[in-house]
Short mmCIF file of C-alpha atoms and ligand atoms in Angstrom, two decimals:
data_model
loop_
_atom_site.label_atom_id
_atom_site.label_comp_id
_atom_site.label_asym_id
_atom_site.label_seq_id
_atom_site.Cartn_x
_atom_site.Cartn_y
_atom_site.Cartn_z
CA MET A 1 -77.62 -99.87 -65.95
CA ALA A 2 -73.85 -100.31 -66.20
CA SER A 3 -72.62 -103.52 -67.79
CA ILE A 4 -70.22 -105.28 -65.45
CA ALA A 5 -68.06 -108.32 -66.24
CA VAL A 6 -65.45 -110.39 -64.46
CA CYS A 7 -62.34 -111.76 -66.15
CA PRO A 8 -61.08 -114.56 -63.89
CA GLY A 9 -57.87 -116.54 -63.97
CA SER A 10 -54.74 -117.66 -62.23
CA PHE A 11 -52.59 -114.99 -63.94
CA ASP A 12 -49.35 -116.63 -62.73
CA PRO A 13 -48.14 -114.27 -64.15
CA ILE A 14 -50.15 -112.04 -66.50
CA THR A 15 -48.99 -112.26 -70.15
CA TYR A 16 -49.58 -110.15 -73.27
CA GLY A 17 -52.25 -112.74 -74.16
CA HIS A 18 -54.20 -111.95 -70.97
CA LEU A 19 -53.68 -108.23 -71.51
CA ASP A 20 -55.11 -108.49 -75.02
CA ILE A 21 -58.29 -110.10 -73.65
CA ILE A 22 -58.54 -107.57 -70.80
CA LYS A 23 -58.16 -104.58 -73.13
CA ARG A 24 -60.76 -105.87 -75.52
CA GLY A 25 -63.15 -106.83 -72.71
CA ALA A 26 -62.76 -103.37 -71.20
CA LYS A 27 -63.89 -101.83 -74.51
CA VAL A 28 -67.15 -103.77 -74.44
CA PHE A 29 -68.12 -103.59 -70.75
CA ASP A 30 -68.51 -100.47 -68.59
CA GLN A 31 -66.64 -102.10 -65.73
CA LEU A 32 -64.29 -105.06 -65.87
CA TYR A 33 -63.07 -106.86 -62.76
CA VAL A 34 -59.88 -108.82 -63.39
CA VAL A 35 -59.94 -111.37 -60.60
CA VAL A 36 -57.19 -113.68 -59.42
CA LEU A 37 -58.19 -117.07 -58.06
CA ASN A 38 -56.85 -117.45 -54.53
CA ASN A 39 -56.71 -121.22 -54.29
CA SER A 40 -54.31 -122.74 -51.79
CA SER A 41 -54.33 -126.13 -53.54
CA LYS A 42 -52.40 -124.76 -56.53
CA ASN A 43 -48.67 -124.20 -56.36
CA PRO A 44 -48.15 -120.81 -57.97
CA LEU A 45 -44.84 -119.09 -58.69
CA PHE A 46 -46.17 -115.67 -57.65
CA THR A 47 -48.24 -114.97 -54.54
CA VAL A 48 -51.74 -113.60 -55.06
CA GLU A 49 -50.51 -110.19 -53.87
CA GLU A 50 -47.64 -110.21 -56.39
CA ARG A 51 -49.96 -111.24 -59.22
CA ILE A 52 -52.48 -108.54 -58.31
CA ASP A 53 -49.74 -105.94 -58.11
CA LEU A 54 -48.40 -106.86 -61.57
CA ILE A 55 -51.90 -106.80 -63.09
CA LYS A 56 -52.63 -103.41 -61.49
CA GLN A 57 -49.45 -101.95 -62.89
CA VAL A 58 -49.95 -103.20 -66.44
CA THR A 59 -53.63 -102.17 -66.55
CA LYS A 60 -53.23 -98.77 -64.92
CA GLU A 61 -54.06 -97.00 -68.21
CA LEU A 62 -57.47 -98.70 -68.31
CA PRO A 63 -59.80 -96.62 -66.11
CA ASN A 64 -62.68 -99.11 -66.07
CA VAL A 65 -60.56 -102.08 -64.97
CA LYS A 66 -60.44 -103.10 -61.32
CA VAL A 67 -58.20 -105.85 -59.99
CA ASP A 68 -59.23 -108.10 -57.14
CA GLU A 69 -58.85 -111.63 -55.78
CA PHE A 70 -61.50 -114.23 -55.09
CA HIS A 71 -61.85 -117.57 -53.39
CA GLY A 72 -64.75 -119.94 -53.56
CA LEU A 73 -67.06 -119.94 -56.52
CA LEU A 74 -66.56 -117.47 -59.33
CA VAL A 75 -70.32 -116.98 -59.81
CA ASP A 76 -70.62 -115.93 -56.15
CA TYR A 77 -67.88 -113.36 -56.61
CA ALA A 78 -69.55 -112.15 -59.82
CA LYS A 79 -72.85 -111.72 -58.00
CA SER A 80 -71.18 -109.82 -55.16
CA VAL A 81 -69.99 -107.14 -57.62
CA ASN A 82 -73.24 -107.18 -59.65
CA ALA A 83 -71.50 -108.63 -62.69
CA SER A 84 -73.76 -110.30 -65.24
CA ALA A 85 -70.95 -111.65 -67.41
CA ILE A 86 -67.77 -113.69 -67.31
CA ILE A 87 -65.10 -113.11 -69.92
CA ARG A 88 -62.66 -115.81 -70.97
CA GLY A 89 -60.08 -115.88 -73.73
CA LEU A 90 -59.99 -118.67 -76.29
CA ARG A 91 -56.65 -119.37 -77.91
CA ALA A 92 -57.12 -122.56 -79.88
CA VAL A 93 -59.48 -125.49 -80.27
CA SER A 94 -57.57 -127.21 -77.48
CA ASP A 95 -59.00 -124.67 -75.00
CA PHE A 96 -62.55 -125.46 -75.99
CA GLU A 97 -63.26 -128.58 -73.95
CA TYR A 98 -61.95 -127.11 -70.69
CA GLU A 99 -63.81 -123.85 -71.25
CA MET A 100 -67.02 -125.65 -72.13
CA GLN A 101 -66.82 -127.57 -68.87
CA ILE A 102 -66.27 -124.44 -66.77
CA THR A 103 -68.97 -122.52 -68.62
CA SER A 104 -71.52 -125.31 -68.29
CA MET A 105 -70.80 -125.66 -64.58
CA ASN A 106 -71.07 -121.93 -64.01
CA ARG A 107 -74.40 -121.93 -65.85
CA VAL A 108 -75.69 -124.70 -63.59
CA LEU A 109 -74.56 -122.70 -60.57
CA ASN A 110 -76.06 -119.42 -61.76
CA GLU A 111 -77.97 -119.23 -65.02
CA ASP A 112 -78.18 -115.44 -64.87
CA ILE A 113 -74.44 -115.03 -65.45
CA GLU A 114 -73.47 -115.36 -69.09
CA THR A 115 -69.99 -116.33 -70.29
CA PHE A 116 -68.47 -114.52 -73.27
CA PHE A 117 -65.39 -115.68 -75.14
CA ILE A 118 -62.91 -113.42 -76.83
CA MET A 119 -60.63 -114.98 -79.42
CA THR A 120 -57.05 -114.19 -78.55
CA ASN A 121 -55.11 -112.29 -81.16
CA ASN A 122 -53.36 -114.89 -83.39
CA GLN A 123 -49.93 -113.72 -82.34
CA PHE A 124 -50.71 -114.93 -78.79
CA SER A 125 -52.49 -118.16 -79.65
CA PHE A 126 -49.60 -120.30 -78.30
CA LEU A 127 -48.99 -118.21 -75.22
CA SER A 128 -49.67 -119.29 -71.63
CA SER A 129 -48.28 -118.39 -68.21
CA SER A 130 -46.89 -121.92 -67.94
CA ILE A 131 -44.96 -121.74 -71.20
CA VAL A 132 -43.55 -118.33 -70.25
CA LYS A 133 -42.36 -119.69 -66.87
CA GLU A 134 -40.93 -122.74 -68.58
CA VAL A 135 -38.66 -120.70 -70.84
CA ALA A 136 -37.98 -117.84 -68.38
CA GLN A 137 -36.34 -120.22 -65.91
CA TYR A 138 -33.68 -120.97 -68.53
CA GLY A 139 -33.07 -117.29 -69.20
CA ALA A 140 -34.84 -117.09 -72.59
CA THR A 141 -35.88 -113.72 -73.99
CA ILE A 142 -39.52 -113.19 -73.08
CA SER A 143 -39.94 -109.51 -73.95
CA GLU A 144 -42.45 -110.31 -76.69
CA LEU A 145 -44.52 -112.47 -74.34
CA VAL A 146 -44.96 -110.38 -71.20
CA PRO A 147 -44.80 -106.67 -70.27
CA PRO A 148 -41.37 -105.42 -69.08
CA LEU A 149 -42.43 -105.35 -65.40
CA VAL A 150 -43.49 -108.97 -65.56
CA GLU A 151 -40.28 -109.90 -67.35
CA GLN A 152 -38.27 -108.30 -64.52
CA ALA A 153 -40.39 -110.06 -61.89
CA LEU A 154 -39.83 -113.43 -63.60
CA HIS A 155 -36.08 -112.95 -63.88
CA LYS A 156 -36.00 -111.99 -60.20
CA LYS A 157 -37.90 -115.15 -59.25
CA PHE A 158 -35.45 -117.26 -61.21
CA ASN A 159 -32.43 -115.31 -59.95
CA ARG A 160 -31.54 -114.18 -63.44
CA GLU A 161 -31.42 -110.42 -62.79
O1 PNS B 201 -56.51 -119.17 -65.56
P1 PNS B 201 -57.24 -120.43 -65.21
O2 PNS B 201 -56.46 -121.21 -64.18
O3 PNS B 201 -57.58 -121.25 -66.42
O4 PNS B 201 -58.64 -119.99 -64.53
C1 PNS B 201 -59.52 -120.97 -64.02
C2 PNS B 201 -60.66 -120.31 -63.20
C3 PNS B 201 -60.06 -119.42 -62.12
C4 PNS B 201 -61.51 -119.45 -64.10
C5 PNS B 201 -61.52 -121.43 -62.58
O5 PNS B 201 -60.69 -122.37 -61.98
C6 PNS B 201 -62.50 -120.91 -61.53
O6 PNS B 201 -63.39 -120.14 -61.81
N1 PNS B 201 -62.32 -121.37 -60.27
C7 PNS B 201 -63.12 -120.94 -59.14
C8 PNS B 201 -64.00 -122.07 -58.62
C9 PNS B 201 -65.30 -122.17 -59.40
O7 PNS B 201 -66.07 -121.24 -59.48
N2 PNS B 201 -65.54 -123.36 -60.00
C10 PNS B 201 -66.74 -123.58 -60.80
C11 PNS B 201 -66.46 -123.57 -62.30
S1 PNS B 201 -65.53 -125.01 -62.74
#
């Protein structure tokens, strides 16, 4: 039986930190669904379609990665694609409490779906979509933080092309 996992997130936008987790997750699982939370209560910079498009482009070399969106509960989405695992990245101790809360809740909701954590490569341990947006809006160089396509998309959003 194929091992299937979901890697959920906001991905607003995808960074090299996310990509690191996705690549490593895709080595371990037969099929990895990278899924973007479609939640109208958040106020994202990129639309869900834009985020999906960027993720698709930067993961196109990974044949076992599919990109999708979800709304509602993650465990329900996972079940709908027969995934038995959730993958999350852990950057630093500060992530732990939030991740423990999500993981515990997901386990209450569906105990058959296991969450696995991948430690982010040290070079990305400070990196988040928020921090990238924060500096990109002032025109900082972000080429070491996000793939070139994402860098272009950010500069376009902030009218810094
Ligand atoms: O990248 P993020 O914003 O840290 O990802 C958070 C995400 C999308 C994994 C989490 O908010 C989520 O799974 N939301 C869907 C709703 C859900 O299933 N909630 C139960 C677990 S708290």
